Amino acid sequence: MTLETLNAALKNSAGRKLALVGIPDDANSTFLRGAAEAPPKIREQLFSDAFNLWTETGVDLGGDVFFDAGDLNLGETSDTWSAIQGAVEAVLDHGLLPICLGGDHAITYPVVKGFRRRYDALNILHIDAHPDLYDNFGNNPRSHASPFARIMENRLADRLVQVGIRTATGHQREQAKRFGVEMIEMREVTGDLRLAFDSPVYVSVDVDGLDPAYAPGVSHPEPGGLSPRQVIDMIQGLEGRLVGADVVEVNPRRDFHNLTAVAAAKIVKEIAARMLQA
Ligand code: MN
Ligand code: MN
């Protein structure tokens, strides 16, 4: 989909509340490519006949809930970032709330940039093994290891709460302090995680925040992570209005039996249920 075809398709989105936007971009991955192949894999599991479209909380996501925007066509554009931001703004302008399917984590910066133009107050809940706060990584300030440095230095979020972190370096701890990031490291996670926000929340889920036992299909597997249950509990129990989301870093080239795509689809469903309450 291009911005033109997206805008045309959005004219027929009346009655739909949530938009699925595939962002097949892994150009800023540092170690392995493959995350760009994830959007169709996650979509396939979300709408697979193996499952129904009811959430655990009793919300039916079938029928007219989702407007599926398809995958952004980034091959023909020289300015990937503007294309991503433009797509998000187009969706928001039509009164739909986007759920973005990555792609690697670098996409979150332009997505949140689009959100910030619409939301004066915006908080981010970021689930990840990694803080992604490097000032730059491998001489690339657009690296998937850096999106939250860009977000915070451009003041795109009022609060950034990170959960599941287990790879913080000295530099990233300094960055977290500098930006006032609330980092909940994995070693501190015990029992229920009840998070409360008094203004709109965007949730960014890097599936490597999950333990690789549950989500093996990632480029940087980091043992000792969250269970899908913990992530779902966090989403269901979150106090606040959930207005947007991304699920990133599924790498189908590393996946087994689509386990990671299934976990991502499950998380998308429970996020969608919360967004319908926004
Ligand atoms: Mn990440
Ligand atoms: Mn990560």
PDB file of C-alpha atoms and ligand atoms in Angstrom:
ATOM      1  CA  MET A   1       0.000   0.000   0.000  1.00  0.00           C
ATOM      2  CA  THR A   2       1.184   3.536  -0.744  1.00  0.00           C
ATOM      3  CA  LEU A   3      -0.027   6.682   0.972  1.00  0.00           C
ATOM      4  CA  GLU A   4      -2.288   7.304  -2.026  1.00  0.00           C
ATOM      5  CA  THR A   5      -3.917   3.870  -2.012  1.00  0.00           C
ATOM      6  CA  LEU A   6      -4.170   4.008   1.794  1.00  0.00           C
ATOM      7  CA  ASN A   7      -6.046   7.299   1.704  1.00  0.00           C
ATOM      8  CA  ALA A   8      -8.360   5.909  -0.988  1.00  0.00           C
ATOM      9  CA  ALA A   9      -9.012   2.714   1.012  1.00  0.00           C
ATOM     10  CA  LEU A  10      -9.607   4.663   4.223  1.00  0.00           C
ATOM     11  CA  LYS A  11     -12.611   6.293   2.556  1.00  0.00           C
ATOM     12  CA  ASN A  12     -14.295   2.879   2.899  1.00  0.00           C
ATOM     13  CA  SER A  13     -13.336   2.396   6.546  1.00  0.00           C
ATOM     14  CA  ALA A  14     -16.518   3.821   8.047  1.00  0.00           C
ATOM     15  CA  GLY A  15     -17.567   1.953  11.168  1.00  0.00           C
ATOM     16  CA  ARG A  16     -14.156   0.369  11.699  1.00  0.00           C
ATOM     17  CA  LYS A  17     -12.307   1.403  14.823  1.00  0.00           C
ATOM     18  CA  LEU A  18      -8.829  -0.118  14.592  1.00  0.00           C
ATOM     19  CA  ALA A  19      -6.389  -0.205  11.679  1.00  0.00           C
ATOM     20  CA  LEU A  20      -3.764  -2.890  11.151  1.00  0.00           C
ATOM     21  CA  VAL A  21      -0.770  -1.303   9.435  1.00  0.00           C
ATOM     22  CA  GLY A  22       2.043  -3.584   8.266  1.00  0.00           C
ATOM     23  CA  ILE A  23       5.458  -1.913   8.237  1.00  0.00           C
ATOM     24  CA  PRO A  24       7.855  -4.341   6.514  1.00  0.00           C
ATOM     25  CA  ASP A  25      11.112  -2.565   7.293  1.00  0.00           C
ATOM     26  CA  ASP A  26      14.269  -4.101   8.761  1.00  0.00           C
ATOM     27  CA  ALA A  27      16.842  -1.828   7.122  1.00  0.00           C
ATOM     28  CA  ASN A  28      18.064  -0.607  10.515  1.00  0.00           C
ATOM     29  CA  SER A  29      18.567  -3.990  12.157  1.00  0.00           C
ATOM     30  CA  THR A  30      22.085  -4.443  13.481  1.00  0.00           C
ATOM     31  CA  PHE A  31      22.644  -8.203  13.398  1.00  0.00           C
ATOM     32  CA  LEU A  32      20.083 -10.149  11.346  1.00  0.00           C
ATOM     33  CA  ARG A  33      17.579  -9.170   8.711  1.00  0.00           C
ATOM     34  CA  GLY A  34      14.170 -10.859   8.476  1.00  0.00           C
ATOM     35  CA  ALA A  35      11.819  -8.760  10.623  1.00  0.00           C
ATOM     36  CA  ALA A  36      10.504  -7.147   7.432  1.00  0.00           C
ATOM     37  CA  GLU A  37       8.860 -10.479   6.604  1.00  0.00           C
ATOM     38  CA  ALA A  38       6.776 -10.495   9.797  1.00  0.00           C
ATOM     39  CA  PRO A  39       3.579  -8.526   9.044  1.00  0.00           C
ATOM     40  CA  PRO A  40       1.927 -11.175   6.796  1.00  0.00           C
ATOM     41  CA  LYS A  41       2.967 -13.907   9.263  1.00  0.00           C
ATOM     42  CA  ILE A  42       1.349 -12.148  12.238  1.00  0.00           C
ATOM     43  CA  ARG A  43      -1.758 -11.310  10.206  1.00  0.00           C
ATOM     44  CA  GLU A  44      -2.010 -14.935   9.076  1.00  0.00           C
ATOM     45  CA  GLN A  45      -2.091 -16.140  12.710  1.00  0.00           C
ATOM     46  CA  LEU A  46      -4.469 -13.390  13.819  1.00  0.00           C
ATOM     47  CA  PHE A  47      -7.042 -14.457  11.225  1.00  0.00           C
ATOM     48  CA  SER A  48      -6.189 -18.184  11.175  1.00  0.00           C
ATOM     49  CA  ASP A  49      -9.005 -20.722  11.368  1.00  0.00           C
ATOM     50  CA  ALA A  50      -7.046 -22.329  14.215  1.00  0.00           C
ATOM     51  CA  PHE A  51      -8.322 -19.582  16.516  1.00  0.00           C
ATOM     52  CA  ASN A  52     -11.392 -17.451  17.076  1.00  0.00           C
ATOM     53  CA  LEU A  53     -11.363 -13.672  17.232  1.00  0.00           C
ATOM     54  CA  TRP A  54     -12.731 -13.295  20.750  1.00  0.00           C
ATOM     55  CA  THR A  55     -10.395 -11.876  23.364  1.00  0.00           C
ATOM     56  CA  GLU A  56      -9.981 -13.351  26.840  1.00  0.00           C
ATOM     57  CA  THR A  57     -11.986 -10.425  28.187  1.00  0.00           C
ATOM     58  CA  GLY A  58     -15.038 -11.248  26.072  1.00  0.00           C
ATOM     59  CA  VAL A  59     -14.565  -8.815  23.205  1.00  0.00           C
ATOM     60  CA  ASP A  60     -15.409 -10.017  19.696  1.00  0.00           C
ATOM     61  CA  LEU A  61     -12.809  -8.695  17.235  1.00  0.00           C
ATOM     62  CA  GLY A  62     -14.563 -10.277  14.258  1.00  0.00           C
ATOM     63  CA  GLY A  63     -16.879  -8.424  11.899  1.00  0.00           C
ATOM     64  CA  ASP A  64     -16.186  -4.758  11.408  1.00  0.00           C
ATOM     65  CA  VAL A  65     -13.563  -4.036  14.078  1.00  0.00           C
ATOM     66  CA  PHE A  66     -10.372  -4.094  12.000  1.00  0.00           C
ATOM     67  CA  PHE A  67      -9.595  -2.114   8.910  1.00  0.00           C
ATOM     68  CA  ASP A  68      -6.628  -3.969   7.428  1.00  0.00           C
ATOM     69  CA  ALA A  69      -4.498  -1.382   5.667  1.00  0.00           C
ATOM     70  CA  GLY A  70      -2.133  -4.046   4.340  1.00  0.00           C
ATOM     71  CA  ASP A  71       1.622  -3.529   4.254  1.00  0.00           C
ATOM     72  CA  LEU A  72       3.274  -0.219   3.473  1.00  0.00           C
ATOM     73  CA  ASN A  73       5.113  -0.300   0.191  1.00  0.00           C
ATOM     74  CA  LEU A  74       8.495   1.055   1.232  1.00  0.00           C
ATOM     75  CA  GLY A  75      10.406  -0.232  -1.764  1.00  0.00           C
ATOM     76  CA  GLU A  76       9.567   2.740  -3.935  1.00  0.00           C
ATOM     77  CA  THR A  77      10.235   5.468  -1.423  1.00  0.00           C
ATOM     78  CA  SER A  78      13.550   7.101  -0.607  1.00  0.00           C
ATOM     79  CA  ASP A  79      12.221   8.551   2.627  1.00  0.00           C
ATOM     80  CA  THR A  80      11.035   5.561   4.655  1.00  0.00           C
ATOM     81  CA  TRP A  81      10.512   7.572   7.828  1.00  0.00           C
ATOM     82  CA  SER A  82       8.129  10.100   6.229  1.00  0.00           C
ATOM     83  CA  ALA A  83       6.170   7.286   4.579  1.00  0.00           C
ATOM     84  CA  ILE A  84       5.659   5.533   7.933  1.00  0.00           C
ATOM     85  CA  GLN A  85       4.712   8.741   9.739  1.00  0.00           C
ATOM     86  CA  GLY A  86       2.395   9.711   6.883  1.00  0.00           C
ATOM     87  CA  ALA A  87       0.552   6.393   7.003  1.00  0.00           C
ATOM     88  CA  VAL A  88       0.004   6.672  10.761  1.00  0.00           C
ATOM     89  CA  GLU A  89      -1.263  10.235  10.433  1.00  0.00           C
ATOM     90  CA  ALA A  90      -3.625   9.226   7.614  1.00  0.00           C
ATOM     91  CA  VAL A  91      -5.128   6.478   9.792  1.00  0.00           C
ATOM     92  CA  LEU A  92      -5.512   8.816  12.789  1.00  0.00           C
ATOM     93  CA  ASP A  93      -7.027  11.530  10.590  1.00  0.00           C
ATOM     94  CA  HIS A  94      -9.767   9.084   9.572  1.00  0.00           C
ATOM     95  CA  GLY A  95     -10.620   8.475  13.223  1.00  0.00           C
ATOM     96  CA  LEU A  96      -9.086   5.006  13.448  1.00  0.00           C
ATOM     97  CA  LEU A  97      -6.497   3.868  15.976  1.00  0.00           C
ATOM     98  CA  PRO A  98      -3.463   2.114  14.436  1.00  0.00           C
ATOM     99  CA  ILE A  99      -1.880  -1.149  15.506  1.00  0.00           C
ATOM    100  CA  CYS A 100       1.414  -1.352  13.610  1.00  0.00           C
ATOM    101  CA  LEU A 101       2.987  -4.681  12.752  1.00  0.00           C
ATOM    102  CA  GLY A 102       6.782  -4.434  12.349  1.00  0.00           C
ATOM    103  CA  GLY A 103       9.341  -4.602  11.071  1.00  0.00           C
ATOM    104  CA  ASP A 104      12.203  -3.952  13.415  1.00  0.00           C
ATOM    105  CA  HIS A 105      12.005  -1.563  16.364  1.00  0.00           C
ATOM    106  CA  ALA A 106      13.358   1.383  14.380  1.00  0.00           C
ATOM    107  CA  ILE A 107       9.842   1.930  12.997  1.00  0.00           C
ATOM    108  CA  THR A 108       8.546   3.047  16.393  1.00  0.00           C
ATOM    109  CA  TYR A 109      10.181   6.485  16.133  1.00  0.00           C
ATOM    110  CA  PRO A 110       8.320   7.649  12.986  1.00  0.00           C
ATOM    111  CA  VAL A 111       5.111   5.972  14.214  1.00  0.00           C
ATOM    112  CA  VAL A 112       5.219   7.832  17.535  1.00  0.00           C
ATOM    113  CA  LYS A 113       6.100  11.047  15.700  1.00  0.00           C
ATOM    114  CA  GLY A 114       2.800  10.680  13.848  1.00  0.00           C
ATOM    115  CA  PHE A 115       0.947  10.061  17.119  1.00  0.00           C
ATOM    116  CA  ARG A 116       2.495  13.035  18.868  1.00  0.00           C
ATOM    117  CA  ARG A 117       1.070  15.405  16.267  1.00  0.00           C
ATOM    118  CA  ARG A 118      -2.377  14.228  17.302  1.00  0.00           C
ATOM    119  CA  TYR A 119      -1.869  13.755  21.050  1.00  0.00           C
ATOM    120  CA  ASP A 120      -0.630  16.618  23.264  1.00  0.00           C
ATOM    121  CA  ALA A 121      -0.254  14.172  26.129  1.00  0.00           C
ATOM    122  CA  LEU A 122       1.270  10.801  25.310  1.00  0.00           C
ATOM    123  CA  ASN A 123       2.925   8.102  27.395  1.00  0.00           C
ATOM    124  CA  ILE A 124       4.725   5.030  26.167  1.00  0.00           C
ATOM    125  CA  LEU A 125       4.738   1.571  27.698  1.00  0.00           C
ATOM    126  CA  HIS A 126       7.703  -0.226  26.126  1.00  0.00           C
ATOM    127  CA  ILE A 127       8.110  -3.976  26.562  1.00  0.00           C
ATOM    128  CA  ASP A 128      11.548  -5.237  25.523  1.00  0.00           C
ATOM    129  CA  ALA A 129      14.679  -7.134  26.586  1.00  0.00           C
ATOM    130  CA  HIS A 130      16.612  -4.059  25.421  1.00  0.00           C
ATOM    131  CA  PRO A 131      16.303  -0.378  26.389  1.00  0.00           C
ATOM    132  CA  ASP A 132      16.930   0.735  22.738  1.00  0.00           C
ATOM    133  CA  LEU A 133      18.381   3.988  24.077  1.00  0.00           C
ATOM    134  CA  TYR A 134      21.746   4.040  22.284  1.00  0.00           C
ATOM    135  CA  ASP A 135      22.620   7.518  21.094  1.00  0.00           C
ATOM    136  CA  ASN A 136      23.607   5.692  17.951  1.00  0.00           C
ATOM    137  CA  PHE A 137      24.620   2.139  17.194  1.00  0.00           C
ATOM    138  CA  GLY A 138      27.162   1.207  14.530  1.00  0.00           C
ATOM    139  CA  ASN A 139      27.195   4.851  13.422  1.00  0.00           C
ATOM    140  CA  ASN A 140      23.485   4.680  12.626  1.00  0.00           C
ATOM    141  CA  PRO A 141      21.290   7.007  14.693  1.00  0.00           C
ATOM    142  CA  ARG A 142      18.287   5.305  13.050  1.00  0.00           C
ATOM    143  CA  SER A 143      19.340   1.905  14.405  1.00  0.00           C
ATOM    144  CA  HIS A 144      16.723  -0.388  15.935  1.00  0.00           C
ATOM    145  CA  ALA A 145      18.856  -0.026  19.083  1.00  0.00           C
ATOM    146  CA  SER A 146      18.129   3.737  19.211  1.00  0.00           C
ATOM    147  CA  PRO A 147      14.412   4.578  18.669  1.00  0.00           C
ATOM    148  CA  PHE A 148      13.730   5.581  22.274  1.00  0.00           C
ATOM    149  CA  ALA A 149      16.735   7.929  22.334  1.00  0.00           C
ATOM    150  CA  ARG A 150      15.230   9.724  19.317  1.00  0.00           C
ATOM    151  CA  ILE A 151      11.747   9.705  20.886  1.00  0.00           C
ATOM    152  CA  MET A 152      12.940  11.157  24.191  1.00  0.00           C
ATOM    153  CA  GLU A 153      15.290  13.806  22.785  1.00  0.00           C
ATOM    154  CA  ASN A 154      12.472  15.029  20.533  1.00  0.00           C
ATOM    155  CA  ARG A 155      10.088  15.079  23.502  1.00  0.00           C
ATOM    156  CA  LEU A 156       7.583  12.780  21.813  1.00  0.00           C
ATOM    157  CA  ALA A 157       6.569  11.105  25.086  1.00  0.00           C
ATOM    158  CA  ASP A 158       5.765  12.554  28.499  1.00  0.00           C
ATOM    159  CA  ARG A 159       6.569   9.293  30.237  1.00  0.00           C
ATOM    160  CA  LEU A 160       8.487   6.284  28.972  1.00  0.00           C
ATOM    161  CA  VAL A 161       8.035   3.149  31.073  1.00  0.00           C
ATOM    162  CA  GLN A 162      10.181   0.188  30.017  1.00  0.00           C
ATOM    163  CA  VAL A 163       9.446  -3.346  31.227  1.00  0.00           C
ATOM    164  CA  GLY A 164      11.450  -6.556  30.860  1.00  0.00           C
ATOM    165  CA  ILE A 165      14.879  -4.957  30.347  1.00  0.00           C
ATOM    166  CA  ARG A 166      17.818  -7.340  30.836  1.00  0.00           C
ATOM    167  CA  THR A 167      20.624  -5.982  28.645  1.00  0.00           C
ATOM    168  CA  ALA A 168      21.195  -2.407  29.861  1.00  0.00           C
ATOM    169  CA  THR A 169      24.759  -1.158  29.310  1.00  0.00           C
ATOM    170  CA  GLY A 170      26.426   1.680  31.217  1.00  0.00           C
ATOM    171  CA  HIS A 171      25.746   4.071  28.347  1.00  0.00           C
ATOM    172  CA  GLN A 172      22.077   3.113  28.189  1.00  0.00           C
ATOM    173  CA  ARG A 173      21.681   3.520  31.945  1.00  0.00           C
ATOM    174  CA  GLU A 174      23.102   7.031  31.603  1.00  0.00           C
ATOM    175  CA  GLN A 175      20.708   7.734  28.742  1.00  0.00           C
ATOM    176  CA  ALA A 176      17.782   6.452  30.849  1.00  0.00           C
ATOM    177  CA  LYS A 177      18.770   8.788  33.679  1.00  0.00           C
ATOM    178  CA  ARG A 178      19.228  11.718  31.291  1.00  0.00           C
ATOM    179  CA  PHE A 179      15.764  11.248  29.773  1.00  0.00           C
ATOM    180  CA  GLY A 180      13.957  10.313  32.990  1.00  0.00           C
ATOM    181  CA  VAL A 181      13.049   6.857  31.689  1.00  0.00           C
ATOM    182  CA  GLU A 182      11.251   4.612  34.189  1.00  0.00           C
ATOM    183  CA  MET A 183      13.100   1.355  33.590  1.00  0.00           C
ATOM    184  CA  ILE A 184      11.619  -1.736  35.227  1.00  0.00           C
ATOM    185  CA  GLU A 185      14.319  -4.316  34.758  1.00  0.00           C
ATOM    186  CA  MET A 186      13.449  -7.985  34.450  1.00  0.00           C
ATOM    187  CA  ARG A 187      15.341  -8.844  37.647  1.00  0.00           C
ATOM    188  CA  GLU A 188      12.985  -6.475  39.512  1.00  0.00           C
ATOM    189  CA  VAL A 189       9.784  -7.986  38.116  1.00  0.00           C
ATOM    190  CA  THR A 190       7.895  -9.933  40.757  1.00  0.00           C
ATOM    191  CA  GLY A 191       4.230 -10.849  40.731  1.00  0.00           C
ATOM    192  CA  ASP A 192       1.673  -8.461  39.276  1.00  0.00           C
ATOM    193  CA  LEU A 193       2.753  -5.491  37.210  1.00  0.00           C
ATOM    194  CA  ARG A 194       0.066  -2.866  37.684  1.00  0.00           C
ATOM    195  CA  LEU A 195       0.860   0.205  35.639  1.00  0.00           C
ATOM    196  CA  ALA A 196      -1.179   3.399  35.785  1.00  0.00           C
ATOM    197  CA  PHE A 197      -1.189   6.352  33.394  1.00  0.00           C
ATOM    198  CA  ASP A 198      -3.321   9.463  33.712  1.00  0.00           C
ATOM    199  CA  SER A 199      -3.169  10.352  30.001  1.00  0.00           C
ATOM    200  CA  PRO A 200      -3.191   8.384  26.694  1.00  0.00           C
ATOM    201  CA  VAL A 201      -0.831   5.436  26.353  1.00  0.00           C
ATOM    202  CA  TYR A 202       0.939   3.991  23.337  1.00  0.00           C
ATOM    203  CA  VAL A 203       2.275   0.466  23.846  1.00  0.00           C
ATOM    204  CA  SER A 204       5.336  -0.773  21.962  1.00  0.00           C
ATOM    205  CA  VAL A 205       5.930  -4.508  22.213  1.00  0.00           C
ATOM    206  CA  ASP A 206       9.281  -5.890  21.102  1.00  0.00           C
ATOM    207  CA  VAL A 207       8.606  -9.625  21.167  1.00  0.00           C
ATOM    208  CA  ASP A 208      12.147 -10.298  22.411  1.00  0.00           C
ATOM    209  CA  GLY A 209      10.845  -8.951  25.727  1.00  0.00           C
ATOM    210  CA  LEU A 210       9.230 -12.386  25.958  1.00  0.00           C
ATOM    211  CA  ASP A 211      11.448 -15.255  26.979  1.00  0.00           C
ATOM    212  CA  PRO A 212      12.880 -16.983  23.878  1.00  0.00           C
ATOM    213  CA  ALA A 213      11.184 -20.184  25.080  1.00  0.00           C
ATOM    214  CA  TYR A 214       7.871 -18.533  24.131  1.00  0.00           C
ATOM    215  CA  ALA A 215       9.130 -16.382  21.279  1.00  0.00           C
ATOM    216  CA  PRO A 216      12.155 -17.999  19.628  1.00  0.00           C
ATOM    217  CA  GLY A 217      11.724 -16.182  16.327  1.00  0.00           C
ATOM    218  CA  VAL A 218      13.683 -13.022  17.101  1.00  0.00           C
ATOM    219  CA  SER A 219      17.056 -11.632  16.032  1.00  0.00           C
ATOM    220  CA  HIS A 220      18.391 -11.138  19.567  1.00  0.00           C
ATOM    221  CA  PRO A 221      17.070 -13.922  21.854  1.00  0.00           C
ATOM    222  CA  GLU A 222      17.724 -13.017  25.486  1.00  0.00           C
ATOM    223  CA  PRO A 223      16.921 -15.708  28.079  1.00  0.00           C
ATOM    224  CA  GLY A 224      15.250 -14.851  31.361  1.00  0.00           C
ATOM    225  CA  GLY A 225      12.339 -12.907  29.916  1.00  0.00           C
ATOM    226  CA  LEU A 226       8.629 -12.298  30.359  1.00  0.00           C
ATOM    227  CA  SER A 227       5.978 -14.925  29.755  1.00  0.00           C
ATOM    228  CA  PRO A 228       3.080 -14.181  27.394  1.00  0.00           C
ATOM    229  CA  ARG A 229       0.864 -14.423  30.497  1.00  0.00           C
ATOM    230  CA  GLN A 230       2.755 -11.587  32.202  1.00  0.00           C
ATOM    231  CA  VAL A 231       2.492  -9.364  29.119  1.00  0.00           C
ATOM    232  CA  ILE A 232      -1.223 -10.080  28.688  1.00  0.00           C
ATOM    233  CA  ASP A 233      -1.876  -9.428  32.404  1.00  0.00           C
ATOM    234  CA  MET A 234      -0.020  -6.126  32.100  1.00  0.00           C
ATOM    235  CA  ILE A 235      -2.150  -5.066  29.122  1.00  0.00           C
ATOM    236  CA  GLN A 236      -5.439  -6.194  30.645  1.00  0.00           C
ATOM    237  CA  GLY A 237      -4.634  -4.614  34.021  1.00  0.00           C
ATOM    238  CA  LEU A 238      -3.241  -1.348  32.687  1.00  0.00           C
ATOM    239  CA  GLU A 239      -4.940   1.721  34.096  1.00  0.00           C
ATOM    240  CA  GLY A 240      -5.331   4.296  31.356  1.00  0.00           C
ATOM    241  CA  ARG A 241      -6.489   4.808  27.777  1.00  0.00           C
ATOM    242  CA  LEU A 242      -4.615   2.699  25.231  1.00  0.00           C
ATOM    243  CA  VAL A 243      -4.661   4.632  21.948  1.00  0.00           C
ATOM    244  CA  GLY A 244      -2.062   2.936  19.766  1.00  0.00           C
ATOM    245  CA  ALA A 245       0.426   0.110  19.547  1.00  0.00           C
ATOM    246  CA  ASP A 246       3.147  -1.637  17.663  1.00  0.00           C
ATOM    247  CA  VAL A 247       4.328  -5.232  17.818  1.00  0.00           C
ATOM    248  CA  VAL A 248       7.834  -5.499  16.401  1.00  0.00           C
ATOM    249  CA  GLU A 249      10.916  -7.684  15.955  1.00  0.00           C
ATOM    250  CA  VAL A 250       9.245 -10.974  15.003  1.00  0.00           C
ATOM    251  CA  ASN A 251      11.823 -12.598  12.719  1.00  0.00           C
ATOM    252  CA  PRO A 252      10.116 -15.376  10.708  1.00  0.00           C
ATOM    253  CA  ARG A 253      13.510 -16.652   9.526  1.00  0.00           C
ATOM    254  CA  ARG A 254      14.281 -17.691  13.130  1.00  0.00           C
ATOM    255  CA  ASP A 255      10.809 -18.898  14.100  1.00  0.00           C
ATOM    256  CA  PHE A 256       9.689 -22.470  14.869  1.00  0.00           C
ATOM    257  CA  HIS A 257       6.184 -23.569  13.866  1.00  0.00           C
ATOM    258  CA  ASN A 258       5.140 -19.882  13.795  1.00  0.00           C
ATOM    259  CA  LEU A 259       5.279 -19.838  17.619  1.00  0.00           C
ATOM    260  CA  THR A 260       6.475 -16.245  17.730  1.00  0.00           C
ATOM    261  CA  ALA A 261       3.925 -15.063  15.171  1.00  0.00           C
ATOM    262  CA  VAL A 262       1.184 -16.779  17.218  1.00  0.00           C
ATOM    263  CA  ALA A 263       2.405 -15.065  20.415  1.00  0.00           C
ATOM    264  CA  ALA A 264       2.473 -11.724  18.595  1.00  0.00           C
ATOM    265  CA  ALA A 265      -1.065 -12.246  17.257  1.00  0.00           C
ATOM    266  CA  LYS A 266      -2.326 -13.132  20.742  1.00  0.00           C
ATOM    267  CA  ILE A 267      -0.815  -9.949  22.163  1.00  0.00           C
ATOM    268  CA  VAL A 268      -2.324  -7.909  19.298  1.00  0.00           C
ATOM    269  CA  LYS A 269      -5.758  -9.278  20.221  1.00  0.00           C
ATOM    270  CA  GLU A 270      -5.579  -8.310  23.879  1.00  0.00           C
ATOM    271  CA  ILE A 271      -4.175  -4.874  22.955  1.00  0.00           C
ATOM    272  CA  ALA A 272      -7.023  -4.418  20.453  1.00  0.00           C
ATOM    273  CA  ALA A 273      -9.613  -5.146  23.159  1.00  0.00           C
ATOM    274  CA  ARG A 274      -8.135  -2.397  25.326  1.00  0.00           C
ATOM    275  CA  MET A 275      -7.964   0.055  22.417  1.00  0.00           C
ATOM    276  CA  LEU A 276     -11.678  -0.452  21.755  1.00  0.00           C
ATOM    277  CA  GLN A 277     -12.274   1.035  25.215  1.00  0.00           C
ATOM    278  CA  ALA A 278     -10.250   4.161  24.359  1.00  0.00           C
TER     279      ALA A 278
HETATM  280 MN    MN B   1      13.512  -3.232  20.788  1.00  0.00          MN
HETATM  281 MN    MN B   2      14.678  -6.100  21.896  1.00  0.00          MN
END
